[in-house]
Short mmCIF file of C-alpha atoms in Angstrom, two decimals:
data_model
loop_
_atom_site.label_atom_id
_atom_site.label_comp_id
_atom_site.label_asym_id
_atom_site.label_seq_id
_atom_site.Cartn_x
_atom_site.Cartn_y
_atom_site.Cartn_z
CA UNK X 4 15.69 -0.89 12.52
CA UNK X 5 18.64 -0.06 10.99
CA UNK X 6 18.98 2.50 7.53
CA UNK X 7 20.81 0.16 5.67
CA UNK X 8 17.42 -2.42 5.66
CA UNK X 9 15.91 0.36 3.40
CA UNK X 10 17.61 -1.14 0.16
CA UNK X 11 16.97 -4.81 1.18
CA UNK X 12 13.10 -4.20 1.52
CA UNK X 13 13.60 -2.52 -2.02
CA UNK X 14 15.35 -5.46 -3.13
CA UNK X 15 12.43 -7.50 -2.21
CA UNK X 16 9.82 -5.49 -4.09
CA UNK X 17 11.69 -5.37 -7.17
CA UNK X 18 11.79 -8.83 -7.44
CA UNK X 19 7.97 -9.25 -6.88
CA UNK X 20 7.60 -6.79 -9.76
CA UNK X 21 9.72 -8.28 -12.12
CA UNK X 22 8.43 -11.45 -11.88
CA UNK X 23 4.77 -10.01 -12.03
CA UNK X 24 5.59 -7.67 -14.74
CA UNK X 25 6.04 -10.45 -17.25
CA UNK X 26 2.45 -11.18 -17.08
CA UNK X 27 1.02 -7.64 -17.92
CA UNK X 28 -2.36 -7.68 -20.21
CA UNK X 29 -2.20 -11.36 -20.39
CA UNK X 30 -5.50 -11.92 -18.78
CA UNK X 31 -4.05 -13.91 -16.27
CA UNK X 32 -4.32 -12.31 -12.89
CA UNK X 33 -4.30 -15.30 -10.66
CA UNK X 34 -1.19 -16.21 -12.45
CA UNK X 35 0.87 -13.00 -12.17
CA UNK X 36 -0.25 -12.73 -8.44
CA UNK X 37 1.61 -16.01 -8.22
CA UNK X 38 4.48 -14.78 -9.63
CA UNK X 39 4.85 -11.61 -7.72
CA UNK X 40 4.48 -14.06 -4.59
CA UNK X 41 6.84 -16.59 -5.24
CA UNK X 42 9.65 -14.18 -6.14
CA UNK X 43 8.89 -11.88 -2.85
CA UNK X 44 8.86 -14.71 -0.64
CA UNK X 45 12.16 -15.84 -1.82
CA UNK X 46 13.68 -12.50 -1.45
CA UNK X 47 13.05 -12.21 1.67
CA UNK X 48 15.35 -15.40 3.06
CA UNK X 49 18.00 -12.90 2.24
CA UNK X 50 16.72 -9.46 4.33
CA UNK X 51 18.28 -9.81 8.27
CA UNK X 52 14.95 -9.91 10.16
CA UNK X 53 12.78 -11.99 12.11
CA UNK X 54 9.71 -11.09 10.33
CA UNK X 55 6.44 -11.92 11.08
CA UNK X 56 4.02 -11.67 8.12
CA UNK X 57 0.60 -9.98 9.70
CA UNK X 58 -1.21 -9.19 6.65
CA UNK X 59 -0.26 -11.35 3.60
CA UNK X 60 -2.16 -13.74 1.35
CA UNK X 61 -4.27 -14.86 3.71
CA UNK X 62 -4.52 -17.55 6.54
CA UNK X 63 -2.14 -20.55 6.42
CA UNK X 64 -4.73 -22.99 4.94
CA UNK X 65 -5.73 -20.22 2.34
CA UNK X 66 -1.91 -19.47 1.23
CA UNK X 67 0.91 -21.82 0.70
CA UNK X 68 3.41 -18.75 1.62
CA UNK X 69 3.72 -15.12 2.67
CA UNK X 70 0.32 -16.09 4.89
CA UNK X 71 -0.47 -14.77 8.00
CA UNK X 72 1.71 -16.14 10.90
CA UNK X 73 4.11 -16.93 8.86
CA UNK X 74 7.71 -16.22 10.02
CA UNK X 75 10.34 -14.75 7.08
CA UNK X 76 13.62 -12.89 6.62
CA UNK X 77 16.99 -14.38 7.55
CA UNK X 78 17.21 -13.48 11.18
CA UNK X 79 18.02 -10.65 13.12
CA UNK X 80 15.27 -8.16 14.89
CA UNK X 81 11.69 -9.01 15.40
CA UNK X 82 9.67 -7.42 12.88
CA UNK X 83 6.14 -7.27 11.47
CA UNK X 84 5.08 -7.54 7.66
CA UNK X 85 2.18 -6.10 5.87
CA UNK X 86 2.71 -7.00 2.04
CA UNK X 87 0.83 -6.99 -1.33
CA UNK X 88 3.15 -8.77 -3.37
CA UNK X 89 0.95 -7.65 -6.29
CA UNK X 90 -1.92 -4.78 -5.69
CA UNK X 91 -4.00 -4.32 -8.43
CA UNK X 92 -4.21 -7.81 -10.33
CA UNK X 93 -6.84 -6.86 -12.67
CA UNK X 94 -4.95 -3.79 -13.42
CA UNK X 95 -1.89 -5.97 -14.28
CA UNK X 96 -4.03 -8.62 -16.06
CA UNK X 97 -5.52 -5.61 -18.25
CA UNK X 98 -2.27 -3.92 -18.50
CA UNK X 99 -4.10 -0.87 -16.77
CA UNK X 100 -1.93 1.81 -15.16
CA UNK X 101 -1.27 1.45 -10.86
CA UNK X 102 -0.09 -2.58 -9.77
CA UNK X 103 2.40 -2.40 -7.79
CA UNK X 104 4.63 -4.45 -5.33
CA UNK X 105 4.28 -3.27 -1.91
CA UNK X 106 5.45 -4.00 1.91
CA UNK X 107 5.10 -2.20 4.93
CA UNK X 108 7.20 -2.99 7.82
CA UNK X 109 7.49 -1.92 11.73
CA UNK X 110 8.72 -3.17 14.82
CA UNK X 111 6.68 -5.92 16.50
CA UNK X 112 3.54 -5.02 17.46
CA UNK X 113 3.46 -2.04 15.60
CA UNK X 114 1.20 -2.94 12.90
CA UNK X 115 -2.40 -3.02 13.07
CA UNK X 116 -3.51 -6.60 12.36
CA UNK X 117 -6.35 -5.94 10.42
CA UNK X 118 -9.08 -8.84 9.35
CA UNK X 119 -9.91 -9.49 5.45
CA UNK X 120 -13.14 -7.07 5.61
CA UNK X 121 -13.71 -3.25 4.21
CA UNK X 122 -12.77 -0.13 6.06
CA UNK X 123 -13.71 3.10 5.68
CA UNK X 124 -10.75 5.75 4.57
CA UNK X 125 -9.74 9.33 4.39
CA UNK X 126 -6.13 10.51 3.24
CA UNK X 127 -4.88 13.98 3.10
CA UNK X 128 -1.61 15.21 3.13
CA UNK X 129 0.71 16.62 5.46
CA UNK X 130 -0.47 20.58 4.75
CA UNK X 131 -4.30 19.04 6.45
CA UNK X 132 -2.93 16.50 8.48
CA UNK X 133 -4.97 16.93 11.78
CA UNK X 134 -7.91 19.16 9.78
CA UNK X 135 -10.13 16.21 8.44
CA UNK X 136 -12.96 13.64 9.97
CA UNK X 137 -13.80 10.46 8.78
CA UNK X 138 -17.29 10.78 10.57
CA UNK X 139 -18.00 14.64 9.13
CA UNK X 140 -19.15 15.05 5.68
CA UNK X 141 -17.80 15.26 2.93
CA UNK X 142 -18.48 19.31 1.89
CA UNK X 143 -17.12 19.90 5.60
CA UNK X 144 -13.46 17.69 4.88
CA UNK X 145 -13.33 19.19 1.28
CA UNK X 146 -13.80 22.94 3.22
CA UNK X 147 -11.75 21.73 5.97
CA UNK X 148 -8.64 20.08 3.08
CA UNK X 149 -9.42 23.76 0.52
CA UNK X 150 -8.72 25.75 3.92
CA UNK X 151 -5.28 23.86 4.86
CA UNK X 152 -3.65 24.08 1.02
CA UNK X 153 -4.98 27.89 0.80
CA UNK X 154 -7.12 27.21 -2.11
CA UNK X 155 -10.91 26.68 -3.29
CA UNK X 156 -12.66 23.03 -2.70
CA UNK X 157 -12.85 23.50 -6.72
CA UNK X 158 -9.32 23.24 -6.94
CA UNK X 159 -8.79 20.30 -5.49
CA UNK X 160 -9.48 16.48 -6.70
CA UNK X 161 -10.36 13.67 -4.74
CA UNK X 162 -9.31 10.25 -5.64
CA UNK X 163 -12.66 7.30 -5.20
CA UNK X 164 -12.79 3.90 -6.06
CA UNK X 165 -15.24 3.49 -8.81
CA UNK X 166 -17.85 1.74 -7.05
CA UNK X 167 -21.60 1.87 -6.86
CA UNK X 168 -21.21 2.12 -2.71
CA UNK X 169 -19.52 5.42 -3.50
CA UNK X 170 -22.58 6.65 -5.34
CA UNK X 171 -23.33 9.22 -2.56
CA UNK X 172 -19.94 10.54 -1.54
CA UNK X 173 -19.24 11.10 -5.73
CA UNK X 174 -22.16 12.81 -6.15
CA UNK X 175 -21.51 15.26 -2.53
CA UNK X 176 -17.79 16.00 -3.93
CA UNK X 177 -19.35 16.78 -7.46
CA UNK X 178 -22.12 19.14 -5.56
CA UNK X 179 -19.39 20.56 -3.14
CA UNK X 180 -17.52 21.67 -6.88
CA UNK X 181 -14.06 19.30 -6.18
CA UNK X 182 -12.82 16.97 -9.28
CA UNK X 183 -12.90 13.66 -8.88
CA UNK X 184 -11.18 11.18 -10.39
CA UNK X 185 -12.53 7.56 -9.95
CA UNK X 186 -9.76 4.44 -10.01
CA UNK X 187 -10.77 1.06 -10.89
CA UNK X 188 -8.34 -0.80 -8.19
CA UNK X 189 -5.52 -0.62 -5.83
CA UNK X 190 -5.75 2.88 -3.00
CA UNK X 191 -2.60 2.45 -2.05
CA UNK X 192 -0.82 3.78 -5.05
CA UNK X 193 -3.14 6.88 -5.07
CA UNK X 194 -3.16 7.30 -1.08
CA UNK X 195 0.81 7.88 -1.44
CA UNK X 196 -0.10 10.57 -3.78
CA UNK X 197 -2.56 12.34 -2.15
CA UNK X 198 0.58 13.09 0.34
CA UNK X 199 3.32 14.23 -2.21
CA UNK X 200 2.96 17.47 -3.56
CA UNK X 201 2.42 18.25 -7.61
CA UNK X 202 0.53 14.62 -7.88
CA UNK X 203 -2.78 16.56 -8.70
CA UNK X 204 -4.79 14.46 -5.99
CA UNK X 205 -5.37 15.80 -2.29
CA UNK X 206 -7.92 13.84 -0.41
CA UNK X 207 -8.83 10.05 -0.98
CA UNK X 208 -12.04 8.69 0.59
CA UNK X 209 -14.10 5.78 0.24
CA UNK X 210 -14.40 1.77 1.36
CA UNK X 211 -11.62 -0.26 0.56
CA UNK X 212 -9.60 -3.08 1.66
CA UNK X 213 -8.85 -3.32 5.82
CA UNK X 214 -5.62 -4.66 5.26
CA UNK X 215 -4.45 -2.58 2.03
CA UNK X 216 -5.15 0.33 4.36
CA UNK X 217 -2.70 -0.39 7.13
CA UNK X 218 -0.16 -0.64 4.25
CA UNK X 219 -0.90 2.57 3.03
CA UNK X 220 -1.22 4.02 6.51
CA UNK X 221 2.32 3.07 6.69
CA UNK X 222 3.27 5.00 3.75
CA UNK X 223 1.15 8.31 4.76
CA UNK X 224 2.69 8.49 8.55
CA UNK X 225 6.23 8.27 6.88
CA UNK X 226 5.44 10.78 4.56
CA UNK X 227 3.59 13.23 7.30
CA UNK X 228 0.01 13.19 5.90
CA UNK X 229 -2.65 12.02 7.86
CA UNK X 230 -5.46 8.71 7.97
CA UNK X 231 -8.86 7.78 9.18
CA UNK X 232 -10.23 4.22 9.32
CA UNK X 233 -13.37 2.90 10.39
CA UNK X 234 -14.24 -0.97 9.96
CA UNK X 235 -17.35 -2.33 7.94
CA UNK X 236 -18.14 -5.42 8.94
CA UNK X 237 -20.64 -7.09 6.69
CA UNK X 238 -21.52 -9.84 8.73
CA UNK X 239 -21.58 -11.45 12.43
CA UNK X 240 -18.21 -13.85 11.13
CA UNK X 241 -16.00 -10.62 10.36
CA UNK X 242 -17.08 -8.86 13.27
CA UNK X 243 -16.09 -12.24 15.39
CA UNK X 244 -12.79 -12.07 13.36
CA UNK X 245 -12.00 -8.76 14.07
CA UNK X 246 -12.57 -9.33 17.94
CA UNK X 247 -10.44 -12.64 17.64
CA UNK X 248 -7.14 -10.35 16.36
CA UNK X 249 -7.76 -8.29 18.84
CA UNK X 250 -9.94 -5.36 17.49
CA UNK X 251 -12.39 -4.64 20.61
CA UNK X 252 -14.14 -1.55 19.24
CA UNK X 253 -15.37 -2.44 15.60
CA UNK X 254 -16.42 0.82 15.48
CA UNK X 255 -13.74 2.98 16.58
CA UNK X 256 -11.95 5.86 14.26
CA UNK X 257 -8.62 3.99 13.73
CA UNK X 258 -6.22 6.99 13.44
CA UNK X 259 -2.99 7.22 11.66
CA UNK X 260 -1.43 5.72 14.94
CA UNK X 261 -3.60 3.32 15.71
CA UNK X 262 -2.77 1.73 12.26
CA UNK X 263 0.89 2.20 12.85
CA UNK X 264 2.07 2.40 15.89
CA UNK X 265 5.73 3.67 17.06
CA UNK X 266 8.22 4.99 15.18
CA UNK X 267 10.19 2.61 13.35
CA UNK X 268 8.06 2.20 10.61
CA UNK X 269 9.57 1.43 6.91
CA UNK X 270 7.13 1.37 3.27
CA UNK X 271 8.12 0.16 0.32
CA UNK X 272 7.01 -0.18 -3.45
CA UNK X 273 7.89 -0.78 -6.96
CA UNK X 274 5.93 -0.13 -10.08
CA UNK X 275 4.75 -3.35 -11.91
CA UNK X 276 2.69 -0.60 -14.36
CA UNK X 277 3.40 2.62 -15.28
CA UNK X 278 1.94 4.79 -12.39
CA UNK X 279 1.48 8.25 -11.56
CA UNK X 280 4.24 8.56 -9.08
CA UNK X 281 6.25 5.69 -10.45
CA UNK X 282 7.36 3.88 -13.70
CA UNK X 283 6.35 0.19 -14.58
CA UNK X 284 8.86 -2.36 -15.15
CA UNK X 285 10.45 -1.68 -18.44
CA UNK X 286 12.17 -5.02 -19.97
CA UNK X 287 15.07 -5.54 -22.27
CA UNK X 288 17.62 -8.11 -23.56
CA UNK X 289 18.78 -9.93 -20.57
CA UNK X 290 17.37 -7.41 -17.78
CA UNK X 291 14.96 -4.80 -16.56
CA UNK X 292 14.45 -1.60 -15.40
CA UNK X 293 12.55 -1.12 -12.31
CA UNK X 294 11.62 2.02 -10.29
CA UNK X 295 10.76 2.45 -6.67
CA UNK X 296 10.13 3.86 -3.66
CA UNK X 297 11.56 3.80 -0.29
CA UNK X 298 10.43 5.87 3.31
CA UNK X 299 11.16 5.74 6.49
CA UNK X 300 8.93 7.36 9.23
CA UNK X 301 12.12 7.76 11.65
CA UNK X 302 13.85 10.25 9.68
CA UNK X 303 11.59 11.09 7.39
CA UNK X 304 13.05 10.25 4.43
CA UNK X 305 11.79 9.21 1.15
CA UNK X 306 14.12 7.36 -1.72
CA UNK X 307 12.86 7.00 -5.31
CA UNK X 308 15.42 4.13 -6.59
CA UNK X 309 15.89 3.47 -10.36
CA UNK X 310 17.10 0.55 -11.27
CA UNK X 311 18.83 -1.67 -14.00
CA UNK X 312 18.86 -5.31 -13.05
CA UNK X 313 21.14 -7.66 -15.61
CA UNK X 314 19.92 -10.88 -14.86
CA UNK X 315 22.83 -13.23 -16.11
CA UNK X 316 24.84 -11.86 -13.41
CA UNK X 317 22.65 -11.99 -10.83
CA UNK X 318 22.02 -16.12 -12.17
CA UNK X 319 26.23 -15.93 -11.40
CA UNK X 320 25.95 -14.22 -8.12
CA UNK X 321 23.25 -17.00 -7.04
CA UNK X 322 25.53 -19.89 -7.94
CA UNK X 323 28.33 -18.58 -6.18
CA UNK X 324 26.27 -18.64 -3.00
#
C-alpha cells in the first residue's frame, strides 16, 4: 500500500470522531455509535481501495453498513478492514476518558477474521517482545516483562479490564507487587500504550473482545511490541462460528502474526475523549480540533496528526464535487 493512504485512513477516523464527539455524556451510546458509523462509512467512498470490511458492526442482517463482507473505499488495491468506528460507547455516553475511532488495515488476507466471542490477551512492548506467555502465569510474565525493561515487577503496572473474570489474575499481579490499574472499557487504547514508552503501563492482560484484539494487534506489530491470543468460546455456536471463518484450532496461541499477517499493515485512531496518549475532540465556532494517530508496520513509522477542521469550507469543498 502506498504512504500517501496514511492521511486518507486518518481522514476517515476523524470524521467518525467528530461526528461521535458531539454526543459525549449524553447518555446516548447507541446513538453516538451511530454517528461515528455513518460518518466513517461515508469517508471511506473517498480512500482509493478495494476494501473489504472483515471485522465491522457485525453480519449484514445485524448492520445496515460497515458489516462484515461488505466492500468499501473508492477503488484501487484489494484490502482488508478491521474498524471500531466508536470503541468505548459507554465511555463516550458517560463522557469517561478512552473512545476512540479506530481502523486497522492490511493487504487481503492479512487480517485475522476473528468471530464476535472473547479472547484471551497479553501486550508488552517492544523492550519484551518475544519474553512473555499467554499460557505461563502471571508472576512468571511480570518476572519475565521486570527482566526485559531492567527494572523490579513493582515498578511496573499492568493495565486489566475491571471485570469480576479478572478476579484471579488482579489479585496474582497485586501478590506478585506490580500496580494495576483497572479500565472500565475499550483495550485497544491502553494496548497502544503498553508499547510506547513514558505511558506508565507495560503489560495488558485479560479477556476481551476477539475482534477489538486483531485491531489492536495491528497497532502493537507496527509499533514492535508483541501479542498473545487465545479464543474463549462460551458455547458450541461460537466454537461452530469460529470453525466456519476458518479458525481450525480454537485453542491455539494466536501470535502477533497470526493476527496480522504480512507486512503491509496500516492502524489508525483518533481521540473522541481525552485519552492518555491522545486528546478528545475539542469543538469551537464553526470547527474542531481533532488529534490522531497514524503507523505503519512497513517502515515503522508512527504519525501523531493534530488537526483543525473548519467545517464551512469543507460544506464548500463538498458542493464543488
Amino acid at each position: 500500500m502506498d504512504r500517501e493512504l496514511a492521511l486518507e485512513f486518518v481522514r476517515v477516523t476523524e470524521a467518525a470522531a467528530i461526528a461521535s464527539g458531539r454526543w459525549m455524556g449524553k447518555g446516548e451510546k447507541n446513538l453516538a455509535d451511530q454517528a461515528a458509523v455513518d460518518a466513517m462509512r461515508t469517508a471511506f467512498d473517498s480512500v482509493n481501495i478495494n476494501g473489504k470490511v472483515v471485522i465491522g458492526e457485525g453480519e449484514m442482517d445485524e448492520a445496515p453498513m460497515l458489516y462484515i463482507g461488505e466492500a468499501v473505499g473508492g477503488g484501487g488495491l484489494d484490502v482488508d478492514i478491521a474498524v471500531d468506528p466508536l470503541e468505548g460507547t459507554n465511555l463516550i455516553a458517560k463522557g469517561l476518558p478512552g473512545a476512540i475511532a479506530v481502523l486497522a488495515i492490511a493487504s487481503r488476507g492479512g487480517l485475522l477474521h476473528a468471530p464476535d466471542m472473547y479472547m484471551d490477551k497479553i501486550v508488552v512492548g517492544p523492550k519484551a517482545a518475544g519474553k512473555v506467555n499467554i499460557n505461563a502465569s502471571v508472576t512468571e510474565n511480570l518476572k519475565a516483562v521486570a527482566t526485559a525493561l531492567e527494572r523490579k515487577v513493582e515498578d511496573l503496572t499492568v493495565v486489566i479490564l475491571d471485570r469480576d473474570r479478572h478476579e484471579g489474575i488482579i489479585n496474582e499481579a497485586r501478590n506478585a507487587g506490580a500496580r494495576i490499574k483497572l479500565i472500565t472499557d475499550g483495550d485497544v487504547s491502553p494496548a497502544i500504550n503498553v508499547c510506547i514508552e513514558g505511558t506508565g503501563v507495560h503489560m495488558m492482560i485479560g479477556i476481551g473482545g476477539a475482534p477489538e484484539g486483531v485491531i489492536a494487534a495491528a497497532a502493537v506489530k507496527c509499533l514492535g511490541g508483541d501479542m498473545q491470543g487465545i479464543l474463549r468460546p462460551e458455547n458450541e455456536q461460537e466454537i461452530a462460528r469460529a470453525k466456519s471463518m476458518g479458525i481450525t484450532d480454537i485453542h491455539k496461541v494466536l501470535t502477533i502474526d497470526d493476527l496480522v499477517k504480512g507486512d503491509d499493515a496500516f492502524f489508525a485512531a483518533t481521540a473522541i475523549t481525552q485519552g492518555d496518549l491522545l486528546n478528545g475532540v475539542r469543538y469551537f465556532g464553526g470547527g474542531a480540533r481533532t488529534h490522531s494517530i497514524v503507523m505503519r508496520y512497513k517502515t515503522g513509522t508512527v504519525r501523531f496528526v493534530d488537526a483543525i477542521h473548519k467545517f464551512e469550507r469543507k460544506s464548500m469543498a463538498i458542493k464543488r464535487t
